[in-house]
XYZ file of C-alpha atoms in Angstrom:
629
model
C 66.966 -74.034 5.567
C 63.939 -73.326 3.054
C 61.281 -71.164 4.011
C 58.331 -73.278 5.130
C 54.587 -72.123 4.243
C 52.203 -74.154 6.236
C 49.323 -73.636 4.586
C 47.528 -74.588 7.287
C 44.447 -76.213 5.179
C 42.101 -76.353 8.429
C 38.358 -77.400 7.828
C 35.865 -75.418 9.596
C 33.354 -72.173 9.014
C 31.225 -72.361 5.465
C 32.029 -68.542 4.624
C 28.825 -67.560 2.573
C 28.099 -63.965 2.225
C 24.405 -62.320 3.402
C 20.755 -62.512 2.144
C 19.564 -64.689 -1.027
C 18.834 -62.223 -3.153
C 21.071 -61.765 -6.295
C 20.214 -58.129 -7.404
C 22.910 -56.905 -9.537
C 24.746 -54.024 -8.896
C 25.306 -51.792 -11.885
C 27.506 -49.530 -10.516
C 31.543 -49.448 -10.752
C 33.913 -48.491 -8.009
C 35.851 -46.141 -9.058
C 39.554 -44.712 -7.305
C 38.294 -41.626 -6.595
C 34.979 -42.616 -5.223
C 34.406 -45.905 -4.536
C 30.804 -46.837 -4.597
C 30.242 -48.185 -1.798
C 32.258 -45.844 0.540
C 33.346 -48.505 2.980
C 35.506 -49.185 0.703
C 37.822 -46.407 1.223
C 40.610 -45.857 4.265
C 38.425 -43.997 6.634
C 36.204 -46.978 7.252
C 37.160 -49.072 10.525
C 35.988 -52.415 11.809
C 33.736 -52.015 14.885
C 33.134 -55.713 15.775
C 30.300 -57.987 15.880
C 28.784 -56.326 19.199
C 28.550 -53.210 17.027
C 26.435 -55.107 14.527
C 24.216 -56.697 17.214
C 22.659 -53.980 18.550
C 20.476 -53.522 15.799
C 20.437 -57.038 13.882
C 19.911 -59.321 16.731
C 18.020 -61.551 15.385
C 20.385 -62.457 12.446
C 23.301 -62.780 15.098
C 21.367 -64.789 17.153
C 21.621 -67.513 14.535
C 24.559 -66.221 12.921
C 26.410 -67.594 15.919
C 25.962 -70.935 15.594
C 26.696 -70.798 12.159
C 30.216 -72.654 10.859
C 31.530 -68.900 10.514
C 30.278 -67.852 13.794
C 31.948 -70.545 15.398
C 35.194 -70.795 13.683
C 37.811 -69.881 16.376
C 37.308 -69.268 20.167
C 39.290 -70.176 23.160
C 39.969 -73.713 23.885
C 37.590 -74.176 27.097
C 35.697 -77.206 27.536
C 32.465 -75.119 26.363
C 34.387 -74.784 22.696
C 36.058 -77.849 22.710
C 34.322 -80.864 20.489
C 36.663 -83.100 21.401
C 36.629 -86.445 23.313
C 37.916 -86.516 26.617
C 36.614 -89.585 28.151
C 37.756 -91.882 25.220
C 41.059 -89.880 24.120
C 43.697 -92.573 24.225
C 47.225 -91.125 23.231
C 48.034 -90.386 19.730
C 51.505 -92.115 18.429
C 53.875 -90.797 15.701
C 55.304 -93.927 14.001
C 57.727 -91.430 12.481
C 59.028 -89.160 15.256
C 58.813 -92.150 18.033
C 56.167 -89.511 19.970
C 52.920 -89.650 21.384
C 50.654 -86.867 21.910
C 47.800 -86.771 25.098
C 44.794 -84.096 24.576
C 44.049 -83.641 28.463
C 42.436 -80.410 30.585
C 43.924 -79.221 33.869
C 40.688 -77.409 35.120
C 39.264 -75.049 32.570
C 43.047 -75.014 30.452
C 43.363 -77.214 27.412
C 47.123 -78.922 27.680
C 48.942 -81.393 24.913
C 51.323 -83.604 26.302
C 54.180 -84.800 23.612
C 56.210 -87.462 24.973
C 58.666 -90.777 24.308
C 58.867 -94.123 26.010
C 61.832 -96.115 26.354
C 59.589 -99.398 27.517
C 58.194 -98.463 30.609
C 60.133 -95.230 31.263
C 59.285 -91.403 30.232
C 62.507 -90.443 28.534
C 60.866 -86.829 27.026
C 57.906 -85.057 28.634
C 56.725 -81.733 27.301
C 53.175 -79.806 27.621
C 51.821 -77.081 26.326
C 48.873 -75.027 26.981
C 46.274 -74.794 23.962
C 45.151 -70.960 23.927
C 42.424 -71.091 20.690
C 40.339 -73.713 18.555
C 40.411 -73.249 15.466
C 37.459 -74.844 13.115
C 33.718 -74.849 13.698
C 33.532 -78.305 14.733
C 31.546 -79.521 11.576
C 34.528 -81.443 10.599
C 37.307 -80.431 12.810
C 39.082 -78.273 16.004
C 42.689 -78.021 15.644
C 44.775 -76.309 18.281
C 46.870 -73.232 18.566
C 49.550 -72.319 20.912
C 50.386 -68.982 21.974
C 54.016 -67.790 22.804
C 54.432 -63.498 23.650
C 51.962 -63.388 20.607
C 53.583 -65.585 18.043
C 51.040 -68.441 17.412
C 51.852 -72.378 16.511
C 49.795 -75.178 15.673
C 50.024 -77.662 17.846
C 50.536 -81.373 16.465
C 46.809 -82.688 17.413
C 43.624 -82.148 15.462
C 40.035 -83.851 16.726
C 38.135 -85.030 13.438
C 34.364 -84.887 14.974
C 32.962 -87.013 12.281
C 34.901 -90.087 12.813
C 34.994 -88.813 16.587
C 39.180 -89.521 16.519
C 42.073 -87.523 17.989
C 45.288 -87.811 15.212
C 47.835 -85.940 13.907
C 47.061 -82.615 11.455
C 46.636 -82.211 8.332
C 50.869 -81.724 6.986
C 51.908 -83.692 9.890
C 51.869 -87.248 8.493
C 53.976 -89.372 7.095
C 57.257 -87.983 9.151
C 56.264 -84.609 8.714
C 55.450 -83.661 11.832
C 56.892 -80.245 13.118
C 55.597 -80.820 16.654
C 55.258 -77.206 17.940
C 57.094 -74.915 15.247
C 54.306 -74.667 12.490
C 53.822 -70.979 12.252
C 50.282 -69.797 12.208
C 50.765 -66.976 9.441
C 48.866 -63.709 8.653
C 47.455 -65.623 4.992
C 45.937 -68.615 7.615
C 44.444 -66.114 10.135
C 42.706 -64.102 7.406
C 40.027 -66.437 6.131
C 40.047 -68.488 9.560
C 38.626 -65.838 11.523
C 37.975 -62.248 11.765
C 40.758 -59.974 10.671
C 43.591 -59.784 13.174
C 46.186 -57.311 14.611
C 49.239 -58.394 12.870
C 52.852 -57.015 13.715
C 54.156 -56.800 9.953
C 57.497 -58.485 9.195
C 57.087 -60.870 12.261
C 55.400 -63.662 9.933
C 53.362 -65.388 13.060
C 52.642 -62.887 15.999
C 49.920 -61.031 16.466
C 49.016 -57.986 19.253
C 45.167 -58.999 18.783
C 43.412 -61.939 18.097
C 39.297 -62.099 17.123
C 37.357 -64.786 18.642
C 35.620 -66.118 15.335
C 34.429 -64.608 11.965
C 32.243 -61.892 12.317
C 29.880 -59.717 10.255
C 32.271 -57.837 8.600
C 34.267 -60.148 6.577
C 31.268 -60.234 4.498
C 29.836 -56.517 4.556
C 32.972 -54.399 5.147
C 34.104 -52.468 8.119
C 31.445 -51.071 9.567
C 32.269 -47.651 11.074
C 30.580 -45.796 8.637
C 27.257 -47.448 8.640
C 27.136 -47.630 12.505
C 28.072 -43.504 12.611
C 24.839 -42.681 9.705
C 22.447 -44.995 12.059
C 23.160 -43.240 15.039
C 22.869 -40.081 13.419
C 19.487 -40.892 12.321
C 20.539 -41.349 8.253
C 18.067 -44.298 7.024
C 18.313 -45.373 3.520
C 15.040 -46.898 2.241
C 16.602 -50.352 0.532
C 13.666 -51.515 -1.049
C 14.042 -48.622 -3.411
C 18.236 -48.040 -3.398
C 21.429 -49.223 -2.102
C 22.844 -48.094 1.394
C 25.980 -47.155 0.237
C 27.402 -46.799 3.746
C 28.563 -50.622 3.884
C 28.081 -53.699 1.275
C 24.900 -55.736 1.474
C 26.447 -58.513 -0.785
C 22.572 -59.559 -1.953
C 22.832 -56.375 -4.386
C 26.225 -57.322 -5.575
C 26.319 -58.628 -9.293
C 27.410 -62.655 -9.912
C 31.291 -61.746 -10.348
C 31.066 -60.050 -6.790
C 29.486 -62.228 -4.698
C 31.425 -65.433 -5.961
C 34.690 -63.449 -5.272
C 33.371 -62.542 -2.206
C 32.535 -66.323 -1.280
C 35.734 -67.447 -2.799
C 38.042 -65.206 -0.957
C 38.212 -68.003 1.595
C 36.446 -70.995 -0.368
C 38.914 -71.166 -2.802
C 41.936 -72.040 -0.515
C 44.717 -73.178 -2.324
C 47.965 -71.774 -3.938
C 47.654 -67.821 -2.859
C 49.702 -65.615 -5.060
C 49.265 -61.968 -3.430
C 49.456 -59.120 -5.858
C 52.458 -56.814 -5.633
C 51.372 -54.144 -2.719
C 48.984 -56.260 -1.414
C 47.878 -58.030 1.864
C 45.634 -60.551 2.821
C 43.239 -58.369 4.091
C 43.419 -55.696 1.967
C 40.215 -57.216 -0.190
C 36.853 -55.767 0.884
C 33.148 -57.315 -0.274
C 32.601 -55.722 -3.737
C 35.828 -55.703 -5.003
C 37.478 -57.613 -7.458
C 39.673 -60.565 -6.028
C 42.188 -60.818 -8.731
C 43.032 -57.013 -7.964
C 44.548 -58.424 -4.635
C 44.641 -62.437 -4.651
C 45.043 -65.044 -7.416
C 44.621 -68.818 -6.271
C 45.819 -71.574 -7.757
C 44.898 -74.989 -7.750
C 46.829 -78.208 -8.638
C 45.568 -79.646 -12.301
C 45.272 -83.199 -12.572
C 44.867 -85.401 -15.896
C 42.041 -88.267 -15.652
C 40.614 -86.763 -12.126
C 37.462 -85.961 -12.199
C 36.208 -86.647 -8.302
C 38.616 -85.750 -6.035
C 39.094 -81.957 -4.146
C 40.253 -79.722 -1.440
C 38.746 -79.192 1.749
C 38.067 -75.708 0.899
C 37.490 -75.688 -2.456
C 33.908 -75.239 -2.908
C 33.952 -72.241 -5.503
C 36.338 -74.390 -7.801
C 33.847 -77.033 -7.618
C 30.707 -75.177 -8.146
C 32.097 -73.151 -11.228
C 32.701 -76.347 -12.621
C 29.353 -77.296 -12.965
C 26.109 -77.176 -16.040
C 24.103 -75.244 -14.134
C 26.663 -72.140 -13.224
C 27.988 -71.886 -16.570
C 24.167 -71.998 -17.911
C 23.666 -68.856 -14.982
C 26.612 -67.132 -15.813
C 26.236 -67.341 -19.865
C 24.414 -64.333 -21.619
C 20.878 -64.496 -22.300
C 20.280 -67.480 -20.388
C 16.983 -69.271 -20.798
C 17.218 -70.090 -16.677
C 14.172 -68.701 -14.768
C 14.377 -65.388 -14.185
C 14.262 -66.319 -10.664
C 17.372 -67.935 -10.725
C 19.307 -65.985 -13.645
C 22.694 -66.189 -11.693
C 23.902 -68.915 -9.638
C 25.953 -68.106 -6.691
C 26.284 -69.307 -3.186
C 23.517 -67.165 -1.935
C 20.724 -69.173 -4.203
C 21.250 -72.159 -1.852
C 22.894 -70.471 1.209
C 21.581 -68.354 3.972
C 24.478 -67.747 5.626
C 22.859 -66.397 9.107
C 21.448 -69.782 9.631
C 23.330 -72.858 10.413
C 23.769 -75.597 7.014
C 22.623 -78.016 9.999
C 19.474 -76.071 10.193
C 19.006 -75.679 6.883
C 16.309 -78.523 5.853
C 16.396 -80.627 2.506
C 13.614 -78.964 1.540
C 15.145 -75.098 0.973
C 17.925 -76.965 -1.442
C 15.690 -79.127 -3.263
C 13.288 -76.081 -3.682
C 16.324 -74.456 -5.962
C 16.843 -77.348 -7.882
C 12.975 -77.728 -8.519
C 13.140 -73.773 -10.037
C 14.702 -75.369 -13.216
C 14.180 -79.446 -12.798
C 10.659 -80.440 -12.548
C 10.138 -82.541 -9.887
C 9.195 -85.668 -12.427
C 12.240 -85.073 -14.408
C 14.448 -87.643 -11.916
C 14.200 -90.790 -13.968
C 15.687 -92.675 -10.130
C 13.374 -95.371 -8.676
C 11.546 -94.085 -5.780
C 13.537 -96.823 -3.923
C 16.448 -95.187 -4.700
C 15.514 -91.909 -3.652
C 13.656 -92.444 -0.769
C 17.360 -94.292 0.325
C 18.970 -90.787 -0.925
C 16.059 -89.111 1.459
C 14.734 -87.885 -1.705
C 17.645 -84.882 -1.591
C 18.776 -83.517 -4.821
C 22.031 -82.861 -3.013
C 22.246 -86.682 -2.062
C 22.590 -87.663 -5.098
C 24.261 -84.634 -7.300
C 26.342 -83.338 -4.882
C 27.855 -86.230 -2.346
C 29.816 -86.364 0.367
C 33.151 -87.405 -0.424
C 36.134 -87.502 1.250
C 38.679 -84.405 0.619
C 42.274 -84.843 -0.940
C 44.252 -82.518 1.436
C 42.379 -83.383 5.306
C 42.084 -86.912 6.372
C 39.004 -88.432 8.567
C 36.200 -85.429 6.824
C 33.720 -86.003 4.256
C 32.490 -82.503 2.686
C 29.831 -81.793 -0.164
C 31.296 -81.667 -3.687
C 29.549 -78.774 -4.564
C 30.321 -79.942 -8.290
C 27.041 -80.413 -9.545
C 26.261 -82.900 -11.821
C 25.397 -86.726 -12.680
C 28.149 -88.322 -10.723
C 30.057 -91.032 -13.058
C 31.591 -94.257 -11.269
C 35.850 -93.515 -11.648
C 36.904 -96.167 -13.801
C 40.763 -97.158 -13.362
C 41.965 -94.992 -15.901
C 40.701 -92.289 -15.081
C 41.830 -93.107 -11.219
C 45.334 -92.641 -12.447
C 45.916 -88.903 -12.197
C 48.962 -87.507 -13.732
C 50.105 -84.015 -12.336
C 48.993 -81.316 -15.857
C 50.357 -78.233 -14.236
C 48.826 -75.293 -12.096
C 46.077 -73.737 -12.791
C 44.974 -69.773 -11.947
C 40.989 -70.147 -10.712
C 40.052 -67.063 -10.644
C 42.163 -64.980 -13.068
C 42.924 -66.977 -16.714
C 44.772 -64.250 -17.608
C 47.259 -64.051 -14.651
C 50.576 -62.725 -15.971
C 54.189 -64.281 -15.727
C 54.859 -63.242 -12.259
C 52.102 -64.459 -10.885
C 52.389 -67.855 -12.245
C 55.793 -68.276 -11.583
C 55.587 -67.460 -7.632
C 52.749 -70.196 -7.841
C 55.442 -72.656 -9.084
C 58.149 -71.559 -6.403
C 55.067 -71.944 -3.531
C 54.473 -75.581 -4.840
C 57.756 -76.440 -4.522
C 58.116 -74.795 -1.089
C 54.854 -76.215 0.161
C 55.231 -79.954 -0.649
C 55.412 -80.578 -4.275
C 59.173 -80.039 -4.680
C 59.881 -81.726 -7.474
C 62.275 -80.862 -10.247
C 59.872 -80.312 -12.637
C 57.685 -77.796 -10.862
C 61.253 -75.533 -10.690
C 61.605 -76.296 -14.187
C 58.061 -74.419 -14.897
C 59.057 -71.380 -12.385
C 62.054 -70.681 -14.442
C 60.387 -70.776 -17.402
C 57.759 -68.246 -16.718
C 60.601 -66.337 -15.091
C 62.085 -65.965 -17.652
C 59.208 -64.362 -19.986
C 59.022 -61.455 -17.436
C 60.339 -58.456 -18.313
C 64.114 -57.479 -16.360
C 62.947 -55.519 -13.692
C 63.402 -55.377 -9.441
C 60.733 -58.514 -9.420
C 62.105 -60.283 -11.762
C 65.682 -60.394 -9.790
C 63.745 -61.246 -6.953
C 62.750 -64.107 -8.403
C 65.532 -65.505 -9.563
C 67.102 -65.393 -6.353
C 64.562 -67.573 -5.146
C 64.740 -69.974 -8.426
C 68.157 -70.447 -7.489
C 68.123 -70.730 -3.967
C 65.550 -73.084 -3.903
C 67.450 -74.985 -6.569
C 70.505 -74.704 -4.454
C 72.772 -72.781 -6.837
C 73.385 -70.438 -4.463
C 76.471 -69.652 -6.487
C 73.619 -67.776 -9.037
C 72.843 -65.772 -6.205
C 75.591 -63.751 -5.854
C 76.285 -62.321 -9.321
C 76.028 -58.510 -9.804
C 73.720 -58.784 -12.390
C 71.500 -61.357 -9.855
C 70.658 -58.870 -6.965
C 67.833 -57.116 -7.210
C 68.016 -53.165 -6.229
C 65.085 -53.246 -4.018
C 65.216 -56.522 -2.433
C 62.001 -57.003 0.435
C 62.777 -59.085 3.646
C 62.866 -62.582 2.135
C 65.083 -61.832 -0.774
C 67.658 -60.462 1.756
C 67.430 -63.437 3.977
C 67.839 -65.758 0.859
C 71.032 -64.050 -0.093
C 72.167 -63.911 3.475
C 71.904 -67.879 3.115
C 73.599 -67.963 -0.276
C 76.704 -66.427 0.645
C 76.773 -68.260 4.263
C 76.883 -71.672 2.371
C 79.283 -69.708 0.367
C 81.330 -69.218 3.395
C 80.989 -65.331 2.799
C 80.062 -64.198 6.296
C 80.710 -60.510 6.364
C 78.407 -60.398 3.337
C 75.999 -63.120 4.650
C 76.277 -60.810 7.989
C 75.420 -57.772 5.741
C 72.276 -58.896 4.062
C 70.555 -60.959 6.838
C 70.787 -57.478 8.828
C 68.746 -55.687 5.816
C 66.277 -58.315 5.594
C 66.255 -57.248 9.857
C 65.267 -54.055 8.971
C 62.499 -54.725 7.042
C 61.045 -57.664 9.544
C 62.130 -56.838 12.947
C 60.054 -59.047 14.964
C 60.711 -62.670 12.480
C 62.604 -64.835 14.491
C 64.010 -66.777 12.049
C 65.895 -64.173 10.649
C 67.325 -63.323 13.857
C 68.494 -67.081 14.973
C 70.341 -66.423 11.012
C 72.071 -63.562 12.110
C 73.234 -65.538 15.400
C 74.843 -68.282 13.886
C 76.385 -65.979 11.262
C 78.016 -63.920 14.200
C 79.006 -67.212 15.885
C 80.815 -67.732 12.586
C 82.543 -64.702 12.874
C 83.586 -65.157 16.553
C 81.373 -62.300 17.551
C 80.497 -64.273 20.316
C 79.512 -61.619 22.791
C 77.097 -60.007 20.333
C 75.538 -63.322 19.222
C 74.812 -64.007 22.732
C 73.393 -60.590 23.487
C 71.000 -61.691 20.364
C 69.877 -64.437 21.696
C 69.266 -63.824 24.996
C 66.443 -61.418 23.388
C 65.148 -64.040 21.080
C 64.946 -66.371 24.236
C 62.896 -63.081 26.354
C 60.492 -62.957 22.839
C 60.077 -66.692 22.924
C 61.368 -69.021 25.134
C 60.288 -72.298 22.878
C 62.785 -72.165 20.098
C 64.793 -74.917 20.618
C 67.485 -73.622 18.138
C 67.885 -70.322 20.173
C 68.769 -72.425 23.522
C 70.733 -74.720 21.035
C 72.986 -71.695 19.508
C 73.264 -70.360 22.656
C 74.768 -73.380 24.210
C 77.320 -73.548 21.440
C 78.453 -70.200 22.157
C 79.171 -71.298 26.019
C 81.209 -74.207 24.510
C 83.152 -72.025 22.871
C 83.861 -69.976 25.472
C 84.955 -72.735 27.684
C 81.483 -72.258 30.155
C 80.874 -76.124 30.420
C 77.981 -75.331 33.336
C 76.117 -72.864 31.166
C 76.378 -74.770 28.192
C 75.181 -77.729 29.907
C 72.181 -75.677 30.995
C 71.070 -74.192 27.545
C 71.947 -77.827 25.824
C 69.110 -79.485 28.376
C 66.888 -76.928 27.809
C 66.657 -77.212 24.019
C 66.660 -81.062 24.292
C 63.431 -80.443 26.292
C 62.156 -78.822 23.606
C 63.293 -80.971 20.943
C 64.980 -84.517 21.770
C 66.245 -85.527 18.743
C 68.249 -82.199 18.499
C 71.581 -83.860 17.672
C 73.843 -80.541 17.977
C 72.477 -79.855 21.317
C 73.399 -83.721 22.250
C 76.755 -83.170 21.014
C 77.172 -79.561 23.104
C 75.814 -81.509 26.151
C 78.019 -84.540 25.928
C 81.185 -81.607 25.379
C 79.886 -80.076 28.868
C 79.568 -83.408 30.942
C 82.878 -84.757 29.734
C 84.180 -81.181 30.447
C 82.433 -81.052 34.070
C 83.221 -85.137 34.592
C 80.113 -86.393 34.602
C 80.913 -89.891 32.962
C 77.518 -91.871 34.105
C 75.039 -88.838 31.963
C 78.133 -88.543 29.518
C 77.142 -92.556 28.652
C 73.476 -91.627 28.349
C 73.928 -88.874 26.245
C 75.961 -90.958 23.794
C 73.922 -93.833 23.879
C 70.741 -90.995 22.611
C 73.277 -89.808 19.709
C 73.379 -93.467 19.017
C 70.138 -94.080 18.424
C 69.744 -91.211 16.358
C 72.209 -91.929 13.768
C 70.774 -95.573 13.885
């Protein structure tokens, strides 16, 4: 089974950074002293109540800001969904329908299967956070001990329609199991407690984006305050925490970008997703890449407004040398149109078209007035329109591409697939472009050609631990798993995934003392990931270790009762042992979870044979029939 990265796309919060003006800042960081000393360990996040108590008026309408509202619990107060007109949402696919319904103040799904008039499945799940500010979306997360899950149900508010999520379509849909990663929770809210090595659970959870993703933690700044330390910042810079107005261009767009340009993340080695601070350089810690496609000039991302606007005249005029620009608007970034306390619905026509008019005279539109009057005379209208976004169905978003938008003619429709391209780093080395590749093939593009380009920048690294890595990744995603196991293929200091690959190499291998072996390294390095620890289950059931694989699972099942493959295993391991009762038990309770589980059907019709029920014996069968149909 392949590792699975939901890159769970999500519309919601624009993430602009504070103020509008675009002073540069001349000064470096350096390693021993950063300048601006938030930057270093000893500065903690206090929260956004911290912030309030002196800049109340900017969180008053920071609040209802896309940001400010970007993840909260799901009450009916958050909620933006319809509830009055919310008829049931049916997976062609899967043969399921899905029912957005509250039980008093708790949000509940409802997944479930008719056989004509009968309700052969039933499950329900409460809903413990929204995600997305309600501008385009609210998907829905579910909460097990801590591990979170997105739930298969998204509301699209601008077509006002209940429907599957984004990665769900088109037989896709993982009902209940889509892990909600620490890459997704990093740019979708405010930075979270994360238990490392788990991959989805969390100890603590922020409700929403808060002031700090943009300025740093604020610990210091809050302690100098206090302390009566005032730093006059009409004359200097307040050094204590990042006031991203006085960062140069480079900064601020990396700043906006660190969650506007979601695509392909490729994490630097010895970094983490939240290890990138306002003012520093983004490429130090995260390179993004992007899909490039030949004869596509219109179509984007959901999230890809830095891509867009870096594409267009006007920033590359801003960002060139000696620009003849206004010196009013020297450098383009997302600050010269964006206040980012105050809501985009807020903002009026007027502040946008205002920018546009610093270097376009208003006379210079050669568009009858008809024409703009029907564009409500917006420079936006018309230069940067709503379109639809490749990657989220039912949204429209503003292609912040700026330019004179050209009718697609049908060649240029036909997009051809040119390779992936590094947005925010040119110059991204070997490594780095060859993890892209293995991402797009794990992600959804797995195609043979996309492995083809892994391996080749594989290749042109240098042999080291990384490189090994690697290549036990090429291969097991290319199946060789026989290229796994070579001496000269393991690396010496392999991190959790690498272990758990080779623990699946040599179990298809039939190797199980080795597969045992590795999958208990990668254990040690990731304690609390489940999926490593259902791995090391079946491998013991392999190995007739049946008492210890139970003892396993049992746990699992105490950490989170929802994984249908932990009831499943466990059910297996009572067939073998001859406990028909018990297996039956464990066998119904991962069909509840999962119906079309076939090796829990076939565990279940072992135990009712085995007990003599004939009448659910026929039932069962006739289910595994209709499966295999």
């Amino acid at each position: 089974m392949r590792r699975q990265f939901g890159f769970l796309l999500l519309a919601g919060a624009f993430v602009w950074v504070l103020s509008q003006s675009n002073c540069s800042n001349p000064q470096a960081k350096t390693e021993e002293q950063p300048f601006y000393r938030n930057h270093g360990d000893s500065a903690k996040y206090v929260g956004i109540d911290a912030c309030k108590q002196c800049h109340s008026d900017k969180y008053d309408t920071y609040i209802h800001t896309g940001m400010g509202h970007s993840f909260g619990l799901a009450t009916p107060e958050r909620s933006d969904g319809d509830f009055k007109n919310n008829k049931p949402v049916y997976d062609t696919y899967k043969n399921l329908w899905y029912w957005p319904h509250f039980v008093g103040k708790n949000l509940y799904i409802t997944e479930y299967r008719l056989e004509g008039k009968d309700t052969v499945h039933s499950r329900s799940e409460l809903v413990k956070y929204i995600i997305g500010s309600g501008h385009h979306t609210n998907s829905h997360l579910v909460e097990v001990n801590g591990y979170l899950y997105q739930a298969p149900l998204t509301y699209y508010t601008q077509d006002k329609k209940w429907d599957l999520p984004p990665g769900f379509e088109n037989g896709q849909n993982s009902r209940f199991d889509r892990t909600i990663g620490h890459e997704c929770l990093a740019c979708h809210n405010a930075l979270p407690d994360y238990e490392e090595g788990s991959e989805n659970r969390f100890t603590k959870v922020p409700l929403g984006i808060t002031c700090e993703r943009c300025h740093g933690p604020g610990s210091l700044h809050v302690a100098e305050k206090k302390n009566g330390i005032i730093v006059d910042v009409k004359n200097g810079i307040d050094r204590s925490i990042v006031n991203p107005a006085k960062l140069n261009m480079e900064q601020q767009v990396d700043l906006c970008q660190r969650c506007h340009l979601q695509g392909n993340s490729v994490l630097k080695p010895g970094k983490d997703w939240d290890d990138f601070r306002p003012g520093m350089k983004l490429s130090d810690f995260i390179e993004v890449y992007m899909p490039r496609y030949a004869g596509d000039e219109n179509s984007f991302i959901m999230a890809g407004h830095a891509q867009r606007l870096q594409r267009s005249k006007c920033f590359l005029q801003s960002a060139t040398p000696n620009s003849q620009l206004p010196s009013s608007i020297s450098q383009l970034t997302c600050l010269t149109c964006h206040n980012p306390h105050v809501s985009v619905r807020e903002t009026g026509a007027d502040v946008f078209n205002n920018v546009c008019k610093k270097c376009h005279e208003d006379n210079a539109c050669k568009e009858l007035p008809t024409i703009r009057a029907a564009k409500q005379n917006s420079c936006t209208n018309c230069h940067m329109p709503r379109n639809s976004s490749s990657d989220i169905p039912h949204v429209a978003v503003t292609d912040h591409y700026i330019r004179v938008v050209k009718k697609e003619t049908k060649a240029e429709s036909k997009k051809v697939f040119a390779g992936l391209q590094c947005i925010n780093n040119p110059n991204a080395d070997s490594r780095s472009r060859a993890v892209a590749y293995l991402n797009a093939f794990e992600q959804s593009n797995n195609t043979q050609h996309t492995l083809d380009s892994a391996i080749k920048y594989i290749s042109a690294m240098q042999k080291d631990n990384e490189k090994s890595s690697l290549l036990v990744r090429y291969n097991y995603l290319s199946e060789n798993y026989g290229g796994n196991l070579s001496a000269q293929a393991l690396p010496t200091e392999p991190d959790a995934w690498t272990c758990y690959r080779l623990a699946e190499s040599f179990y298809a291998a039939r190797n199980y003392a080795a597969a045992q072996s590795w999958i208990e390294k990668a254990l040690l390095k990731a304690k609390g990931n489940l999926q490593f620890q259902l791995k090391l289950s079946t491998i013991l059931i392999q190995q007739n270790q049946l008492d210890k694989a139970e003892e396993l699972l049992r746990k699992v099942i105490a950490l989170n009762p929802k994984l249908a493959q932990a009831a499943c295993n466990l059910s297996y391991i009572y067939k073998l042992k001859g406990n028909a009762p018990e297996c039956e038990t464990m066998a119904a309770a991962a069909l509840a979870l999962n119906p079309d589980y076939q090796e829990a059907l076939l565990n279940l019709g072992w135990a009712q044979q085995t007990l003599g029920k004939e009448k659910e014996l026929a039932r069962t069968m006739k289910r595994m029939g209709k499966l295999r149909k």
